[in-house]
Short mmCIF file of C-alpha atoms in Angstrom, two decimals:
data_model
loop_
_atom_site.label_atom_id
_atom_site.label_comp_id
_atom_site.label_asym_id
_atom_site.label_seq_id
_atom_site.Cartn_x
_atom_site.Cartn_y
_atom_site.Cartn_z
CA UNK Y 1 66.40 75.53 95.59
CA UNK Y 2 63.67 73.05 96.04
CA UNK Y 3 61.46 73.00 93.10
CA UNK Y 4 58.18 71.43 93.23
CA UNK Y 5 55.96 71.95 89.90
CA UNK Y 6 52.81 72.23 89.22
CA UNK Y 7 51.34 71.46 85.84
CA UNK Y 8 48.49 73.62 85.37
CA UNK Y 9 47.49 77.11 87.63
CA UNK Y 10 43.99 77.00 85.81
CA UNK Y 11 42.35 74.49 84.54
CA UNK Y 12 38.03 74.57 83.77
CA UNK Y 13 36.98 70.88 83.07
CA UNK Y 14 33.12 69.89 82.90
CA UNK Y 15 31.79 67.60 85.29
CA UNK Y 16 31.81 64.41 84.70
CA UNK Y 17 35.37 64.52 83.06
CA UNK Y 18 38.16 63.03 84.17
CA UNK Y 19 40.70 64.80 85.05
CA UNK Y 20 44.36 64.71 85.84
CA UNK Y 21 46.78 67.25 88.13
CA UNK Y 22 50.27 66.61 87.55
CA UNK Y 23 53.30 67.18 89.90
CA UNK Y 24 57.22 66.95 89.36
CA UNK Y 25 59.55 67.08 92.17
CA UNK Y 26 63.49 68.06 91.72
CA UNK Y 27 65.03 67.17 95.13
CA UNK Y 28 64.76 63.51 95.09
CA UNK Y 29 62.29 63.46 97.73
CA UNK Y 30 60.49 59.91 99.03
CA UNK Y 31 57.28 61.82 100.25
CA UNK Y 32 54.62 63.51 97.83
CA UNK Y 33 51.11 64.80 99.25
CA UNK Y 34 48.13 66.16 97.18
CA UNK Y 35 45.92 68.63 99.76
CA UNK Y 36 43.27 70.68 98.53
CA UNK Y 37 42.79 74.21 99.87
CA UNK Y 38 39.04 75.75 100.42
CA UNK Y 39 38.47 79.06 102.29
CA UNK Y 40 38.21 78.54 106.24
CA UNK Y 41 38.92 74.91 105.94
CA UNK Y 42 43.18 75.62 105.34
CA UNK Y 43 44.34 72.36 103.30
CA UNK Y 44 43.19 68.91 104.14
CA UNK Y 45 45.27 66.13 103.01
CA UNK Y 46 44.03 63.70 99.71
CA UNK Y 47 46.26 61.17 99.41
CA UNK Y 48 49.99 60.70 100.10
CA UNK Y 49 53.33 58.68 98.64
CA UNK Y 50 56.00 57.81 100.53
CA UNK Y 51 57.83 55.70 97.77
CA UNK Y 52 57.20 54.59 94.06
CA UNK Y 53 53.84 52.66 93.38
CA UNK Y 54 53.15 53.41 97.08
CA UNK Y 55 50.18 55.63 98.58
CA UNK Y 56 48.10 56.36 101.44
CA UNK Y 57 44.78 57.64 101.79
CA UNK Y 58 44.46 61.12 103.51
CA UNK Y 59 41.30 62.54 105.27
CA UNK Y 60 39.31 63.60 102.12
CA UNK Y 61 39.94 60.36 99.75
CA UNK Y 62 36.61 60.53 98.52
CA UNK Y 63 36.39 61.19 94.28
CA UNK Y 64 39.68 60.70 93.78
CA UNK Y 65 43.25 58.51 92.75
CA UNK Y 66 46.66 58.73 92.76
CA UNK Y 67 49.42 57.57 90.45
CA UNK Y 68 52.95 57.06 91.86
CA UNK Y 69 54.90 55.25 88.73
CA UNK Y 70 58.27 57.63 89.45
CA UNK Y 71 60.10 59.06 92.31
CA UNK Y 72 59.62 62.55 91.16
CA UNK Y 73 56.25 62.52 89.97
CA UNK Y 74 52.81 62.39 91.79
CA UNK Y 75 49.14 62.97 90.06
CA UNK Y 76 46.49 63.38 91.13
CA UNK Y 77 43.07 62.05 89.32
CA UNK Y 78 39.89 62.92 89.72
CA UNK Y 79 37.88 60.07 88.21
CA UNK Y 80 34.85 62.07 87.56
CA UNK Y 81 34.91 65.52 87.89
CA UNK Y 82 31.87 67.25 90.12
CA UNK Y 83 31.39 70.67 90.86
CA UNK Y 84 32.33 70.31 94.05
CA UNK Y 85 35.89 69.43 93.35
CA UNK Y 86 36.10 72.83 92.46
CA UNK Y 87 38.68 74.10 94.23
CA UNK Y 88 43.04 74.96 94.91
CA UNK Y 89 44.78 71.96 94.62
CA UNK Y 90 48.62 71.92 96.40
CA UNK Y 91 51.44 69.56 95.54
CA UNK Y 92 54.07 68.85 97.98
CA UNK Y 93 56.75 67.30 98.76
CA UNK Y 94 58.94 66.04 101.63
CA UNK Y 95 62.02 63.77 102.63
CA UNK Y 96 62.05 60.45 104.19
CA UNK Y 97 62.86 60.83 107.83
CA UNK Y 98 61.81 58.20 109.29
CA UNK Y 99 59.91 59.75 112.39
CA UNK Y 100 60.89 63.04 112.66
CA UNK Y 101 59.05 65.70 111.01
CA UNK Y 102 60.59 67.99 108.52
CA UNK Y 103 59.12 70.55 106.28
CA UNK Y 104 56.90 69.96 103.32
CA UNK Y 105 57.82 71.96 100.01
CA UNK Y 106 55.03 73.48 98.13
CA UNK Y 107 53.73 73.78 94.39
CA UNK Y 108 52.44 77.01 93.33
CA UNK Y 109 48.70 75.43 93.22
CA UNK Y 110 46.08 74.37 90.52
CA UNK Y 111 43.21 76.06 91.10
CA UNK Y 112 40.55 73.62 89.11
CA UNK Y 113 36.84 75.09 88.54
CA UNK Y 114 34.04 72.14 87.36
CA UNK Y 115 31.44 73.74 85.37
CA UNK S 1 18.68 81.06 100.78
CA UNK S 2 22.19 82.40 100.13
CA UNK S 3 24.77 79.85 102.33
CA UNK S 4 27.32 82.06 104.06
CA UNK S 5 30.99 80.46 103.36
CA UNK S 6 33.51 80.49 106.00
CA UNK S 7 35.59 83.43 106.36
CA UNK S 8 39.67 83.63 107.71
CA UNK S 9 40.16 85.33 110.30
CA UNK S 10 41.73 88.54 109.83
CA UNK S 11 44.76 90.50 111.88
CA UNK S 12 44.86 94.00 111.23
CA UNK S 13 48.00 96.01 111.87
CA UNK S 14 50.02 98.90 111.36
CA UNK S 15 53.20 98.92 109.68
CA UNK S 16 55.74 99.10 112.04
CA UNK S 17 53.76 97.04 114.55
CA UNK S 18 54.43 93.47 116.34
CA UNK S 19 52.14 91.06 114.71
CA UNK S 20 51.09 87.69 117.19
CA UNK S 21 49.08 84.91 114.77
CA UNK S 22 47.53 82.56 117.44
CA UNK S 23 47.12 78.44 116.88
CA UNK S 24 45.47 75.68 118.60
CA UNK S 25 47.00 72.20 118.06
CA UNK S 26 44.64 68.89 118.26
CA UNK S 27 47.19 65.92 119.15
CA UNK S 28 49.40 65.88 122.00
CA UNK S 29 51.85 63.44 120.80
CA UNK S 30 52.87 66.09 117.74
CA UNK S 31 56.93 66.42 117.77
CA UNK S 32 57.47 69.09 115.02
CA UNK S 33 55.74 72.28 114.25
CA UNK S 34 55.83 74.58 110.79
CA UNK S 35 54.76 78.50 110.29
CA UNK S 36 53.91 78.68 106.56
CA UNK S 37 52.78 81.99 104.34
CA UNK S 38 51.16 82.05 101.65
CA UNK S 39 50.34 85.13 99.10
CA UNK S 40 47.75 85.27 96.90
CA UNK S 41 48.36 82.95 94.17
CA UNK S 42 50.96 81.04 95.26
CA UNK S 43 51.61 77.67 97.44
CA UNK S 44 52.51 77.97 101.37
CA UNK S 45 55.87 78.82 101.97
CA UNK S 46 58.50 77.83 104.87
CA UNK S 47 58.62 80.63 107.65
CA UNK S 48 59.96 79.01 111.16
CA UNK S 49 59.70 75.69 112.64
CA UNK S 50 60.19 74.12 116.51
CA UNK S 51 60.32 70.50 117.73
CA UNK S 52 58.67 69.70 120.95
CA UNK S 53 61.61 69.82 122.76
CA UNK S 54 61.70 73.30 122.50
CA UNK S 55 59.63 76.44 123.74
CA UNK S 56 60.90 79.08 121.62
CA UNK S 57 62.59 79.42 118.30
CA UNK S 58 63.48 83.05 116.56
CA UNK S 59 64.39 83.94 113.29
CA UNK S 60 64.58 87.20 111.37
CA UNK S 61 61.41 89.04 112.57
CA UNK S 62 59.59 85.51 113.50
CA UNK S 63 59.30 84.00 116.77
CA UNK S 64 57.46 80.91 116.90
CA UNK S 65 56.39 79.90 120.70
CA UNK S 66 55.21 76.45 121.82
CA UNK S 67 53.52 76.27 125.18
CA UNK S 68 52.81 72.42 124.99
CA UNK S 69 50.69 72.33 128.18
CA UNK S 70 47.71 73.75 126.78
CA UNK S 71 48.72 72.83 122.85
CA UNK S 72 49.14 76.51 121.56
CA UNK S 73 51.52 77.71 118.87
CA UNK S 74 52.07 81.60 118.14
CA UNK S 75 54.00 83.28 115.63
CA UNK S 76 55.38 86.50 116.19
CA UNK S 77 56.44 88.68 113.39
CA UNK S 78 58.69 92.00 114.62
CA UNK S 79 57.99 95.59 112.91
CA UNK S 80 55.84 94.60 110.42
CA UNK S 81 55.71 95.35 106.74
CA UNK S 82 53.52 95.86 103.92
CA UNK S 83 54.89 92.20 102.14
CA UNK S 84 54.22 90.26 105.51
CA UNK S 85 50.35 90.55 104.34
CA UNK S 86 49.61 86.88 103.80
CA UNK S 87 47.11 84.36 105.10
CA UNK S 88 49.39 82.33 107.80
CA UNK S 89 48.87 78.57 108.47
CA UNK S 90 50.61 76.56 111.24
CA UNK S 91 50.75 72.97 110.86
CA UNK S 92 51.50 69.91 112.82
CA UNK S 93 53.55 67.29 112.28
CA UNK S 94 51.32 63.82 113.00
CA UNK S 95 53.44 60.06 112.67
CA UNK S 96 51.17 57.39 112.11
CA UNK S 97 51.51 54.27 111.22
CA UNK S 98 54.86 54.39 110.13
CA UNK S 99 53.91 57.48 108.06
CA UNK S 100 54.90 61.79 108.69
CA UNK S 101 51.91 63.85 107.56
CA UNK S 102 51.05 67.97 108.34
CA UNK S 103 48.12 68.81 109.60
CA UNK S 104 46.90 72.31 108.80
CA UNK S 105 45.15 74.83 111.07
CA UNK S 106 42.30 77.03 109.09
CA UNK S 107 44.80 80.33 108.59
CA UNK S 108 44.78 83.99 109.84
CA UNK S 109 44.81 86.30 107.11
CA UNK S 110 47.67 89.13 108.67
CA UNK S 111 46.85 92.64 106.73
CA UNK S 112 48.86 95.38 107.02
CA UNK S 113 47.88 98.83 106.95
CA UNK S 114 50.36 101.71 106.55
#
């Protein structure tokens, strides 16, 4: 089975902090994708990988980086924490296929509260 | 004043019912189409997906149809059961420079009543 791993399910941090969420991917995958859910909004996409060292900014960049140094990991960093990064935070993962869509492979979520 | 968040919608049903979970798709050129569930405190899992080659897709319980013309996705779950209660998301598949990436509708929070 596909495992994709999430570090932490809670974490509290205080604003201003910096803050890391960590992922781990077993299935070798090229693609990696940090979204963060919010009620009504469903999950809107952060940043992406689609290879080592690589990324891609998604729709809600804004507050935060990525680090890409092996296949199988992907973190997510939020530089300085603000209250209204409060929120679920979803790791997943995907293969390569060039073009064609395929299914992306879910964490079971970090949900991060700034105080 | 108080702000007023936004809320899921919410399909009520009786067990034993047909369940249809409706979704509007933005982009016309989208090839590939996912169902996902997800239960409370966990991450969205795999149900049923279709390619835009095809109308209809089943599975056990799901249907998934695709009417492309007017960019609508339903999911259609068969005698329903207490564990289908999930919020349901259906996402698109969008290729971009060079790149695959899912875009996700809102969600429809199914409960099921017995």
């Amino acid at each position: 089975d596909v495992k994709v791993t999430q570090s932490s399910r809670y974490l509290v941090k205080r604003t201003g902090e910096k803050v890391f969420l960590e992922c781990v991917q077993d299935m070798d995958h090229e693609n990696m994708f940090w979204y963060r859910q919010d009620p009504g909004l469903g999950l809107r996409l952060i940043y992406f990988s689609y290879d080592v060292k690589m990324k891609e900014k998604g729709d809600i960049p804004e507050g935060y980086s990525v680090s890409r140094e092996k296949k199988e990991r992907f973190s997510l960093i939020l530089e300085s924490a603000s209250t209204n990064q409060t929120s679920m935070y979803l790791c997943a993962s995907s293969l390569w296929t060039g073009g064609a869509g395929t299914e992306a492979f879910f964490g079971q979520g970090t949900r991060l509260t700034v105080v | 004043g108080e702000s007023v968040g936004l809320h899921l919608p919410t399909l009520s049903v009786q067990e034993g019912d047909n369940s249809i979970i409706n979704c509007a798709y933005s982009n016309s050129a989208s090839d590939y189409f996912i169902w996902y569930k997800q239960e409370s405190g966990k991450g969205p899992q795999f149900i049923i997906d279709i390619r835009s080659n095809m109308d209809k897709r089943q599975g056990q319980r799901v249907t998934v149809l695709l009417n492309k013309t007017v960019k609508h996705l339903s999911l259609q779950i068969a005698a329903t059961q207490p564990g289908d209660s999930a919020v349901y998301f259906c996402a698109e598949n969008a290729f971009s420079g060079g790149y695959n990436k899912l875009i996700f509708g809102a969600g429809t929070r199914l409960a099921v009543h017995p």
